[in-house]
Every structure is written in C-alpha cells, then in structure tokens.
mmCIF file of C-alpha atoms and ligand atoms in Angstrom:
data_model
loop_
_atom_site.group_PDB
_atom_site.id
_atom_site.type_symbol
_atom_site.label_atom_id
_atom_site.label_comp_id
_atom_site.label_asym_id
_atom_site.label_seq_id
_atom_site.Cartn_x
_atom_site.Cartn_y
_atom_site.Cartn_z
ATOM 1 C CA GLU A 1254 115.034 -73.175 -9.789
ATOM 2 C CA ALA A 1255 112.179 -71.275 -8.190
ATOM 3 C CA LYS A 1256 112.690 -68.543 -10.739
ATOM 4 C CA GLU A 1257 112.463 -71.073 -13.539
ATOM 5 C CA ARG A 1258 109.165 -72.488 -12.221
ATOM 6 C CA GLY A 1259 107.817 -68.988 -11.839
ATOM 7 C CA GLY A 1260 108.785 -68.274 -15.439
ATOM 8 C CA ASP A 1261 107.024 -71.423 -16.578
ATOM 9 C CA SER A 1262 103.790 -70.610 -14.829
ATOM 10 C CA VAL A 1263 103.750 -67.130 -16.324
ATOM 11 C CA VAL A 1264 104.085 -68.674 -19.774
ATOM 12 C CA VAL A 1265 101.263 -71.158 -19.015
ATOM 13 C CA PHE A 1266 99.062 -68.352 -17.713
ATOM 14 C CA ASN A 1267 99.726 -66.235 -20.800
ATOM 15 C CA ASP A 1268 98.907 -69.105 -23.137
ATOM 16 C CA ASP A 1269 95.692 -69.795 -21.277
ATOM 17 C CA LEU A 1270 94.646 -66.149 -21.346
ATOM 18 C CA ARG A 1271 95.614 -65.839 -24.965
ATOM 19 C CA SER A 1272 93.510 -68.819 -25.980
ATOM 20 C CA LYS A 1273 90.544 -67.487 -23.984
ATOM 21 C CA ILE A 1274 90.786 -64.174 -25.789
ATOM 22 C CA LEU A 1275 91.008 -65.941 -29.136
ATOM 23 C CA VAL A 1276 87.975 -68.116 -28.356
ATOM 24 C CA ARG A 1277 86.015 -65.055 -27.310
ATOM 25 C CA ALA A 1278 87.068 -63.081 -30.398
ATOM 26 C CA ASP A 1279 86.078 -65.982 -32.609
ATOM 27 C CA LEU A 1280 82.698 -66.249 -30.864
ATOM 28 C CA GLU A 1281 82.050 -62.533 -31.370
ATOM 29 C CA LEU A 1282 83.077 -62.625 -34.999
ATOM 30 C CA ARG A 1283 80.895 -65.622 -35.789
ATOM 31 C CA LEU A 1284 77.931 -64.210 -33.832
ATOM 32 C CA ARG A 1285 78.020 -61.025 -35.875
ATOM 33 C CA SER A 1286 77.269 -62.947 -39.031
ATOM 34 C CA ALA A 1287 75.175 -65.759 -37.487
ATOM 35 C CA ILE A 1288 71.793 -64.152 -38.158
ATOM 36 C CA SER A 1289 72.528 -63.254 -41.784
ATOM 37 C CA ASN A 1290 74.103 -66.700 -42.281
ATOM 38 C CA ASN A 1291 70.813 -68.271 -41.211
ATOM 39 C CA GLU A 1292 72.408 -70.060 -38.250
ATOM 40 C CA MET A 1293 69.830 -69.119 -35.619
ATOM 41 C CA ARG A 1294 67.033 -71.583 -34.795
ATOM 42 C CA LEU A 1295 63.976 -71.436 -32.579
ATOM 43 C CA TYR A 1296 63.094 -74.325 -30.302
ATOM 44 C CA PHE A 1297 59.763 -74.398 -28.523
ATOM 45 C CA GLN A 1298 59.056 -75.635 -25.019
ATOM 46 C CA PRO A 1299 55.376 -76.378 -24.349
ATOM 47 C CA GLU A 1300 53.623 -74.977 -21.308
ATOM 48 C CA PHE A 1301 50.803 -77.085 -19.831
ATOM 49 C CA ASP A 1302 47.775 -76.742 -17.608
ATOM 50 C CA LEU A 1303 48.677 -79.296 -14.949
ATOM 51 C CA ARG A 1304 45.009 -80.031 -14.175
ATOM 52 C CA ASP A 1305 44.148 -81.477 -17.559
ATOM 53 C CA GLY A 1306 47.402 -81.674 -19.514
ATOM 54 C CA ARG A 1307 46.212 -79.151 -22.078
ATOM 55 C CA MET A 1308 48.974 -77.213 -23.819
ATOM 56 C CA THR A 1309 48.507 -73.559 -22.879
ATOM 57 C CA GLY A 1310 51.300 -72.170 -25.024
ATOM 58 C CA VAL A 1311 54.882 -72.569 -26.148
ATOM 59 C CA GLU A 1312 58.001 -70.608 -25.226
ATOM 60 C CA ALA A 1313 60.370 -69.801 -28.082
ATOM 61 C CA LEU A 1314 64.005 -70.387 -27.075
ATOM 62 C CA VAL A 1315 66.796 -69.398 -29.428
ATOM 63 C CA ARG A 1316 69.526 -71.865 -30.448
ATOM 64 C CA TRP A 1317 72.611 -71.254 -32.521
ATOM 65 C CA GLN A 1318 73.660 -73.838 -35.054
ATOM 66 C CA HIS A 1319 77.374 -73.172 -34.693
ATOM 67 C CA PRO A 1320 79.291 -74.278 -37.828
ATOM 68 C CA GLU A 1321 81.798 -76.271 -35.747
ATOM 69 C CA ARG A 1322 80.406 -76.722 -32.245
ATOM 70 C CA GLY A 1323 76.898 -77.833 -33.191
ATOM 71 C CA LEU A 1324 73.635 -76.649 -31.647
ATOM 72 C CA LEU A 1325 74.270 -74.236 -28.765
ATOM 73 C CA ALA A 1326 71.687 -73.356 -26.087
ATOM 74 C CA ALA A 1327 70.911 -69.720 -25.390
ATOM 75 C CA GLU A 1328 72.918 -69.816 -22.194
ATOM 76 C CA ALA A 1329 76.127 -70.333 -24.220
ATOM 77 C CA PHE A 1330 75.893 -67.076 -26.183
ATOM 78 C CA ILE A 1331 73.015 -64.798 -25.125
ATOM 79 C CA SER A 1332 75.160 -62.716 -22.723
ATOM 80 C CA VAL A 1333 77.743 -62.132 -25.492
ATOM 81 C CA ILE A 1334 74.909 -61.016 -27.801
ATOM 82 C CA GLU A 1335 74.007 -58.346 -25.264
ATOM 83 C CA GLU A 1336 77.606 -57.274 -24.693
ATOM 84 C CA ILE A 1337 78.274 -56.708 -28.394
ATOM 85 C CA ASN A 1338 74.963 -54.892 -28.868
ATOM 86 C CA LEU A 1339 73.303 -57.437 -31.111
ATOM 87 C CA SER A 1340 70.279 -57.951 -28.876
ATOM 88 C CA ALA A 1341 67.996 -55.645 -30.847
ATOM 89 C CA GLU A 1342 68.878 -57.421 -34.103
ATOM 90 C CA LEU A 1343 68.500 -60.905 -32.615
ATOM 91 C CA GLY A 1344 65.298 -59.886 -30.844
ATOM 92 C CA ARG A 1345 63.708 -58.775 -34.084
ATOM 93 C CA TRP A 1346 64.689 -62.039 -35.747
ATOM 94 C CA VAL A 1347 63.313 -64.113 -32.857
ATOM 95 C CA LEU A 1348 60.038 -62.184 -32.744
ATOM 96 C CA GLU A 1349 59.450 -62.479 -36.479
ATOM 97 C CA GLU A 1350 60.390 -66.164 -36.586
ATOM 98 C CA ALA A 1351 58.074 -66.916 -33.640
ATOM 99 C CA CYS A 1352 55.172 -65.100 -35.317
ATOM 100 C CA ARG A 1353 55.874 -66.789 -38.652
ATOM 101 C CA GLN A 1354 55.915 -70.203 -36.977
ATOM 102 C CA LEU A 1355 52.684 -69.672 -35.059
ATOM 103 C CA ALA A 1356 50.958 -68.507 -38.244
ATOM 104 C CA ALA A 1357 52.238 -71.637 -40.029
ATOM 105 C CA TRP A 1358 50.964 -73.887 -37.211
ATOM 106 C CA LYS A 1359 47.565 -72.203 -37.384
ATOM 107 C CA ARG A 1360 47.390 -72.885 -41.120
ATOM 108 C CA THR A 1361 48.474 -76.497 -40.964
ATOM 109 C CA SER A 1362 47.488 -77.948 -37.595
ATOM 110 C CA PRO A 1363 44.055 -78.674 -36.098
ATOM 111 C CA VAL A 1364 45.616 -78.050 -32.667
ATOM 112 C CA PRO A 1365 47.979 -75.068 -32.906
ATOM 113 C CA PRO A 1366 49.453 -73.801 -29.618
ATOM 114 C CA PRO A 1367 47.190 -71.068 -28.178
ATOM 115 C CA LEU A 1368 50.089 -68.645 -27.909
ATOM 116 C CA VAL A 1369 53.830 -68.246 -28.363
ATOM 117 C CA ARG A 1370 55.918 -66.548 -25.699
ATOM 118 C CA VAL A 1371 59.128 -64.754 -26.679
ATOM 119 C CA ASN A 1372 61.982 -63.666 -24.385
ATOM 120 C CA ILE A 1373 62.902 -60.012 -24.770
ATOM 121 C CA SER A 1374 65.992 -58.427 -23.207
ATOM 122 C CA ALA A 1375 66.204 -54.903 -21.841
ATOM 123 C CA GLY A 1376 68.177 -53.715 -24.873
ATOM 124 C CA GLU A 1377 65.525 -54.981 -27.258
ATOM 125 C CA LEU A 1378 62.611 -53.690 -25.234
ATOM 126 C CA ILE A 1379 63.767 -50.093 -25.248
ATOM 127 C CA SER A 1380 65.041 -50.136 -28.862
ATOM 128 C CA ALA A 1381 63.433 -47.616 -31.179
ATOM 129 C CA ASP A 1382 59.737 -48.188 -31.898
ATOM 130 C CA PHE A 1383 59.612 -51.688 -30.442
ATOM 131 C CA VAL A 1384 55.838 -51.446 -30.001
ATOM 132 C CA GLY A 1385 55.410 -50.401 -33.627
ATOM 133 C CA PHE A 1386 57.519 -53.323 -34.759
ATOM 134 C CA VAL A 1387 55.371 -55.776 -32.768
ATOM 135 C CA ALA A 1388 52.176 -54.260 -34.186
ATOM 136 C CA THR A 1389 53.567 -54.596 -37.725
ATOM 137 C CA LEU A 1390 54.434 -58.270 -37.148
ATOM 138 C CA LEU A 1391 50.978 -59.090 -35.775
ATOM 139 C CA GLY A 1392 49.480 -57.545 -38.891
ATOM 140 C CA ARG A 1393 51.908 -59.229 -41.279
ATOM 141 C CA TYR A 1394 51.225 -62.698 -39.865
ATOM 142 C CA GLY A 1395 47.543 -62.225 -39.115
ATOM 143 C CA LEU A 1396 47.881 -62.935 -35.399
ATOM 144 C CA ALA A 1397 45.639 -61.713 -32.621
ATOM 145 C CA PRO A 1398 47.643 -59.756 -30.009
ATOM 146 C CA ALA A 1399 46.688 -62.252 -27.287
ATOM 147 C CA GLU A 1400 48.453 -64.982 -29.292
ATOM 148 C CA LEU A 1401 51.796 -63.310 -28.627
ATOM 149 C CA GLY A 1402 53.373 -63.350 -25.170
ATOM 150 C CA ILE A 1403 56.410 -61.332 -24.196
ATOM 151 C CA GLU A 1404 58.680 -62.381 -21.318
ATOM 152 C CA ILE A 1405 60.966 -59.986 -19.540
ATOM 153 C CA THR A 1406 63.127 -60.767 -16.545
ATOM 154 C CA GLU A 1407 62.816 -58.936 -13.255
ATOM 155 C CA SER A 1408 66.224 -57.334 -13.782
ATOM 156 C CA THR A 1409 65.088 -56.052 -17.197
ATOM 157 C CA VAL A 1410 62.152 -54.391 -15.512
ATOM 158 C CA MET A 1411 64.528 -52.618 -13.156
ATOM 159 C CA ARG A 1412 66.754 -51.245 -15.938
ATOM 160 C CA ASP A 1413 65.637 -47.902 -17.329
ATOM 161 C CA ILE A 1414 62.374 -48.337 -15.485
ATOM 162 C CA ASP A 1415 60.663 -45.359 -17.168
ATOM 163 C CA ASP A 1416 61.498 -46.464 -20.730
ATOM 164 C CA VAL A 1417 60.611 -50.050 -19.912
ATOM 165 C CA GLN A 1418 57.330 -49.052 -18.312
ATOM 166 C CA ALA A 1419 56.362 -46.925 -21.325
ATOM 167 C CA THR A 1420 57.080 -49.798 -23.722
ATOM 168 C CA LEU A 1421 55.177 -52.283 -21.570
ATOM 169 C CA ASN A 1422 52.192 -49.945 -21.482
ATOM 170 C CA GLY A 1423 52.353 -49.738 -25.279
ATOM 171 C CA LEU A 1424 52.460 -53.520 -25.623
ATOM 172 C CA ARG A 1425 49.614 -53.919 -23.164
ATOM 173 C CA GLY A 1426 47.718 -51.345 -25.219
ATOM 174 C CA LEU A 1427 48.097 -53.648 -28.231
ATOM 175 C CA GLY A 1428 46.733 -56.554 -26.194
ATOM 176 C CA VAL A 1429 49.955 -58.572 -26.026
ATOM 177 C CA THR A 1430 50.313 -60.876 -22.981
ATOM 178 C CA LEU A 1431 53.157 -59.854 -20.665
ATOM 179 C CA ALA A 1432 55.054 -62.115 -18.272
ATOM 180 C CA ILE A 1433 57.796 -61.472 -15.720
ATOM 181 C CA ASP A 1434 60.369 -64.232 -16.208
ATOM 182 C CA ASP A 1435 62.534 -65.872 -13.526
ATOM 183 C CA PHE A 1436 60.311 -64.296 -10.893
ATOM 184 C CA GLY A 1437 61.740 -64.382 -7.379
ATOM 185 C CA THR A 1438 65.371 -63.923 -8.396
ATOM 186 C CA GLY A 1439 65.310 -60.177 -9.127
ATOM 187 C CA TYR A 1440 64.572 -57.115 -7.113
ATOM 188 C CA SER A 1441 61.165 -55.842 -8.134
ATOM 189 C CA SER A 1442 59.364 -54.245 -5.241
ATOM 190 C CA LEU A 1443 55.678 -54.663 -4.546
ATOM 191 C CA ALA A 1444 55.197 -51.008 -5.478
ATOM 192 C CA GLN A 1445 56.701 -51.682 -8.921
ATOM 193 C CA LEU A 1446 54.768 -54.884 -9.377
ATOM 194 C CA LYS A 1447 51.579 -52.987 -8.668
ATOM 195 C CA GLN A 1448 52.376 -50.528 -11.463
ATOM 196 C CA LEU A 1449 53.513 -52.967 -14.112
ATOM 197 C CA PRO A 1450 50.917 -53.968 -16.694
ATOM 198 C CA VAL A 1451 51.760 -57.694 -16.556
ATOM 199 C CA ASP A 1452 49.566 -60.804 -16.686
ATOM 200 C CA ILE A 1453 51.872 -63.665 -15.718
ATOM 201 C CA LEU A 1454 54.548 -64.390 -13.120
ATOM 202 C CA LYS A 1455 56.883 -67.184 -14.190
ATOM 203 C CA ILE A 1456 58.301 -68.761 -11.051
ATOM 204 C CA ASP A 1457 62.047 -69.264 -11.443
ATOM 205 C CA ARG A 1458 63.157 -72.845 -11.808
ATOM 206 C CA SER A 1459 65.565 -72.553 -8.862
ATOM 207 C CA PHE A 1460 62.478 -72.703 -6.586
ATOM 208 C CA VAL A 1461 60.778 -75.465 -8.568
ATOM 209 C CA SER A 1462 63.296 -78.145 -9.482
ATOM 210 C CA ALA A 1463 63.535 -79.542 -5.914
ATOM 211 C CA LEU A 1464 60.127 -78.322 -4.797
ATOM 212 C CA ALA A 1465 58.837 -81.516 -3.195
ATOM 213 C CA GLU A 1466 61.964 -82.014 -1.070
ATOM 214 C CA SER A 1467 62.477 -78.416 0.078
ATOM 215 C CA SER A 1468 60.139 -76.811 2.611
ATOM 216 C CA GLY A 1469 61.867 -73.471 1.954
ATOM 217 C CA ASP A 1470 61.108 -73.646 -1.770
ATOM 218 C CA ARG A 1471 57.529 -74.656 -1.007
ATOM 219 C CA ALA A 1472 57.116 -71.603 1.234
ATOM 220 C CA ILE A 1473 58.516 -69.325 -1.507
ATOM 221 C CA VAL A 1474 56.266 -70.763 -4.221
ATOM 222 C CA ALA A 1475 53.242 -70.553 -1.906
ATOM 223 C CA ALA A 1476 54.041 -66.887 -1.224
ATOM 224 C CA ILE A 1477 54.450 -66.094 -4.953
ATOM 225 C CA VAL A 1478 51.115 -67.788 -5.726
ATOM 226 C CA ARG A 1479 49.350 -65.734 -3.035
ATOM 227 C CA LEU A 1480 51.028 -62.558 -4.272
ATOM 228 C CA ALA A 1481 49.893 -63.327 -7.819
ATOM 229 C CA GLU A 1482 46.337 -63.953 -6.662
ATOM 230 C CA ALA A 1483 46.293 -60.617 -4.834
ATOM 231 C CA PHE A 1484 47.422 -58.835 -8.019
ATOM 232 C CA ASN A 1485 45.140 -60.895 -10.247
ATOM 233 C CA LEU A 1486 48.049 -62.523 -12.078
ATOM 234 C CA THR A 1487 48.540 -66.085 -13.280
ATOM 235 C CA THR A 1488 51.572 -68.128 -12.190
ATOM 236 C CA VAL A 1489 53.547 -70.415 -14.481
ATOM 237 C CA ALA A 1490 56.220 -72.622 -12.895
ATOM 238 C CA GLU A 1491 59.379 -73.278 -14.871
ATOM 239 C CA GLY A 1492 61.820 -76.163 -14.428
ATOM 240 C CA VAL A 1493 59.448 -79.007 -13.457
ATOM 241 C CA GLU A 1494 61.673 -82.091 -13.544
ATOM 242 C CA ASP A 1495 59.698 -84.743 -11.684
ATOM 243 C CA PRO A 1496 56.110 -85.829 -10.904
ATOM 244 C CA ALA A 1497 56.460 -84.824 -7.239
ATOM 245 C CA ALA A 1498 56.886 -81.188 -8.305
ATOM 246 C CA VAL A 1499 53.654 -81.442 -10.324
ATOM 247 C CA THR A 1500 51.732 -82.728 -7.296
ATOM 248 C CA THR A 1501 53.162 -80.014 -5.044
ATOM 249 C CA LEU A 1502 52.400 -77.240 -7.562
ATOM 250 C CA LEU A 1503 48.783 -78.425 -7.794
ATOM 251 C CA ASP A 1504 48.565 -78.422 -3.954
ATOM 252 C CA LEU A 1505 49.943 -74.883 -3.833
ATOM 253 C CA GLY A 1506 47.551 -73.569 -6.495
ATOM 254 C CA CYS A 1507 50.032 -73.098 -9.351
ATOM 255 C CA TYR A 1508 48.318 -74.747 -12.294
ATOM 256 C CA ARG A 1509 50.569 -73.985 -15.235
ATOM 257 C CA ALA A 1510 54.083 -75.210 -15.803
ATOM 258 C CA GLN A 1511 56.936 -76.028 -18.134
ATOM 259 C CA GLY A 1512 59.829 -78.384 -17.560
ATOM 260 C CA PHE A 1513 61.841 -81.324 -18.757
ATOM 261 C CA PHE A 1514 59.418 -83.706 -16.994
ATOM 262 C CA MET A 1515 56.661 -82.714 -19.442
ATOM 263 C CA SER A 1516 58.802 -81.725 -22.407
ATOM 264 C CA LYS A 1517 62.199 -80.328 -23.313
ATOM 265 C CA PRO A 1518 62.349 -77.492 -25.839
ATOM 266 C CA LEU A 1519 61.689 -79.084 -29.252
ATOM 267 C CA PRO A 1520 62.048 -78.157 -32.918
ATOM 268 C CA ALA A 1521 58.882 -76.745 -34.470
ATOM 269 C CA GLN A 1522 58.044 -79.920 -36.428
ATOM 270 C CA VAL A 1523 58.002 -82.042 -33.265
ATOM 271 C CA VAL A 1524 56.320 -79.794 -30.754
ATOM 272 C CA LEU A 1525 52.756 -80.325 -31.962
ATOM 273 C CA GLU A 1526 53.001 -84.041 -31.160
ATOM 274 C CA GLN A 1527 52.820 -82.873 -27.551
ATOM 275 C CA ALA A 1528 49.574 -81.068 -28.225
ATOM 276 C CA ARG A 1529 48.078 -84.074 -29.997
ATOM 277 C CA ASN A 1530 48.678 -86.198 -26.911
ATOM 278 C CA PRO A 1531 47.406 -83.954 -24.153
ATOM 279 C CA GLY A 1532 48.044 -85.226 -20.661
ATOM 280 C CA VAL A 1533 50.282 -88.092 -21.667
ATOM 281 C CA PRO A 1534 53.216 -87.127 -19.430
ATOM 282 C CA LEU A 1535 50.887 -86.127 -16.609
ATOM 283 C CA ARG A 1536 49.248 -89.556 -16.420
ATOM 284 C CA MET A 1537 52.507 -90.726 -14.928
ATOM 285 C CA VAL A 1538 51.742 -88.684 -11.776
HETATM 286 P P1 LIG B 2362 64.306 -68.687 -19.579
HETATM 287 O O1 LIG B 2362 63.504 -67.765 -20.390
HETATM 288 O O2 LIG B 2362 64.015 -68.744 -18.119
HETATM 289 O O3 LIG B 2362 64.137 -70.086 -20.278
HETATM 290 C C1 LIG B 2362 64.128 -71.319 -19.647
HETATM 291 C C2 LIG B 2362 65.467 -72.015 -19.749
HETATM 292 O O4 LIG B 2362 65.426 -73.161 -18.883
HETATM 293 C C3 LIG B 2362 65.773 -72.579 -21.132
HETATM 294 O O5 LIG B 2362 67.195 -72.595 -21.299
HETATM 295 C C4 LIG B 2362 65.239 -74.004 -21.030
HETATM 296 O O6 LIG B 2362 65.855 -74.903 -21.932
HETATM 297 C C5 LIG B 2362 65.601 -74.352 -19.612
HETATM 298 N N1 LIG B 2362 64.694 -75.342 -19.015
HETATM 299 C C6 LIG B 2362 63.397 -75.556 -19.285
HETATM 300 N N2 LIG B 2362 62.885 -76.540 -18.521
HETATM 301 C C7 LIG B 2362 63.896 -76.963 -17.733
HETATM 302 C C8 LIG B 2362 64.005 -77.980 -16.709
HETATM 303 O O7 LIG B 2362 63.062 -78.700 -16.384
HETATM 304 N N3 LIG B 2362 65.221 -78.124 -16.103
HETATM 305 C C9 LIG B 2362 66.300 -77.358 -16.458
HETATM 306 N N4 LIG B 2362 67.454 -77.569 -15.824
HETATM 307 N N5 LIG B 2362 66.237 -76.390 -17.413
HETATM 308 C C10 LIG B 2362 65.043 -76.203 -18.035
HETATM 309 P P2 LIG B 2362 67.886 -71.873 -22.556
HETATM 310 O O8 LIG B 2362 67.110 -72.143 -23.802
HETATM 311 O O9 LIG B 2362 69.343 -72.188 -22.527
HETATM 312 O O10 LIG B 2362 67.689 -70.343 -22.227
HETATM 313 C C11 LIG B 2362 68.334 -69.727 -21.161
HETATM 314 C C12 LIG B 2362 67.892 -68.297 -21.038
HETATM 315 O O11 LIG B 2362 68.330 -67.545 -22.168
HETATM 316 C C13 LIG B 2362 66.378 -68.140 -21.028
HETATM 317 O O12 LIG B 2362 65.879 -68.368 -19.731
HETATM 318 C C14 LIG B 2362 66.222 -66.715 -21.478
HETATM 319 O O13 LIG B 2362 66.400 -65.818 -20.406
HETATM 320 C C15 LIG B 2362 67.368 -66.567 -22.456
HETATM 321 N N6 LIG B 2362 66.848 -66.726 -23.821
HETATM 322 C C16 LIG B 2362 66.503 -67.856 -24.487
HETATM 323 N N7 LIG B 2362 66.059 -67.568 -25.733
HETATM 324 C C17 LIG B 2362 66.110 -66.217 -25.834
HETATM 325 C C18 LIG B 2362 65.769 -65.275 -26.882
HETATM 326 O O14 LIG B 2362 65.294 -65.632 -27.959
HETATM 327 N N8 LIG B 2362 65.984 -63.961 -26.606
HETATM 328 C C19 LIG B 2362 66.479 -63.515 -25.405
HETATM 329 N N9 LIG B 2362 66.655 -62.212 -25.201
HETATM 330 N N10 LIG B 2362 66.785 -64.359 -24.406
HETATM 331 C C20 LIG B 2362 66.606 -65.692 -24.626
HETATM 332 MG MG1 LIG B 2363 61.629 -67.217 -20.571
HETATM 333 MG MG1 LIG B 2364 62.537 -68.200 -17.033
HETATM 334 MG MG1 LIG B 2365 65.393 -68.842 -16.355
#
C-alpha cells in the first residue's frame, strides 16, 4: 500500500513539474515574438514634488499584453527576458517608445511631463554602443538630454562595474539624468557611490510603504536623505501608499515621491490628467 502511495505521489510530482516546464516554455516562446507582435506597452507612473503637488516626471514601466492572460506587469516576465537574453532588444524598444511618447506629449499638451525615466538592466546598459543609441534617439525625437532619465538598480551597478561605469560616464556626458533605483536594497559601497556620476537616489519602496508606523524604516530613510545631501543628490521615494508616508517624507526632507497613493502607473492617454490637476491627491493630507 505504501508503495502504491509512493508511486502516486511520484506521478503527481512529475505532472506538476511537466506542466511548469510547459508553462515556462510557452512563456519563452511567446516572449520571443512579443516585441515584433506589438504586444509590449508602456505605462507611466507620475512622480511628484510633495511640497506643491507638481509633477516632476514620469517613470515608464513596461507591460505585456499577453494574448491569453491579459495585461501583465513587469514583475511577471522581466526576469525571464533577462534569462533568455532579450533585455537589449526590449530595452531598445522601451527607450524608443518612451522618447516617442514624451515628444508626442510635448507636441500636444500644454503641460507635458518634465522628464521620462526609463529602467535599464545591466544587460542593456553594457550592450554595444548604448550611449550612441541614446544620443541617436534624443536627436530623432528632438529631446533635450535632461528630459531623459535612466534608472539602474544597485545590483546592476555592481555587475561589470568597469563597463557600467564607462557607460554611465558616457550618458552623463550627454547630459542624461541618472538614478540609482531600489536604493538601500543592494550593496553599493560609499566609495562606489562617490565615483558614480548619478543625480538621484530612489529609495526602495520596502522602506517607504510602512514608513509612518516603523521607526526602523524612518531611521533608514533619514540616513539615505542625509547621505544624498552629502553627495549632492536628490532623493525620490517610491511606494508611497498613504498620506502618513507623505507627511513623514516631508519631515525627513525627502520631497519627491511616487506611489499608489498619488497615482498608479497609467496608460499614456490618462497620465496627463494628473498633471492638469496638480496637488489634487496631496490635498487629502
Ligand atoms: P521599479 O523600477 O522599482 O518600479 C516600481 C514598481 O513598483 C512598479 O512595478 C510599480 O508598478 C510598483 N509600484 C509603484 N508604486 C507602488 C506602490 O505604491 N505600492 C506598490 N506595492 N507597488 C508600487 P512593475 O511595473 O511591476 O515593475 C517592477 C520592476 O520591473 C521595476 O521596479 C523595474 O525594476 C522592472 N521594470 C519595469 N519596467 C521595466 C523596463 O521597461 N525595463 C526594465 N529593464 N525593467 C523594468
Ligand atoms: Mg524604476
Ligand atoms: Mg524602484
Ligand atoms: Mg522596485
């Protein structure tokens, strides 16, 4: 009897594993043609100055309009993109689409966002002639370099530090705004931070979402703000989900933020409504 049960569970395990492999293979196959099939979308999450509610920029976040599963957030597929070496291809699509959209906003809106920030992975950053590609895009869409922001995570900075540093210097040379994303979760040392040509530290949302209730999180955010001041950098908090976090960030001297409390990531047609109503969400504070 025991043998029978054991046999059963092996069969169950095999079926489970088999279906996981099939799901993964299907995901990979569909991802490989997703860009050429026009299935990728950009959503934009506004970033605000908490003091006056002014929109200080938007962050482009990729979504995949999956033919069967609907709109998928980046979290659901971005790691697979990297594993199957599509990050350079996706990165180029995202960068061009973000530039195209900002140029369109500038043509059609009296209040275009002041800049668009794009997330770039390590694989993209060190791909051949990345700086040249960015320069070409700025020219093609008539954008000033300061209107484009590039976000890299702390762990990206640590990978191939020499190649990354060279590319960042090239981007800085163009005048593009550079931000370290998810700051506080990686391993960058003060010595590295001192050398990196960055402008912005984006405070990871794990320190922000429960900020008002956690004295530990408050201490971490306070320390990051002081560190940024010492290096002449600006802080942007991510993951603001309630008015108490806004109040605490203002107390701590972090004046810029994104988060579901102000606005979720939105399709391009909707996002400018946020800019036309500056300060609306913040009046709730
Ligand atoms: P990230 O750059 O730190 O982006 C912020 C993520 O947090 C987004 O998830 C956003 O929807 C979510 N978020 C924003 N505000 C809040 C909030 O108040 N509460 C909570 N719980 N979440 C919030 P998303 O779009 O799923 O992106 C996840 C990550 O995937 C991004 O983290 C970024 O590292 C990466 N990613 C997104 N788009 C791209 C892209 O175009 N290229 C690359 N290489 N990576 C991307
Ligand atoms: Mg980001
Ligand atoms: Mg982030
Ligand atoms: Mg994050």
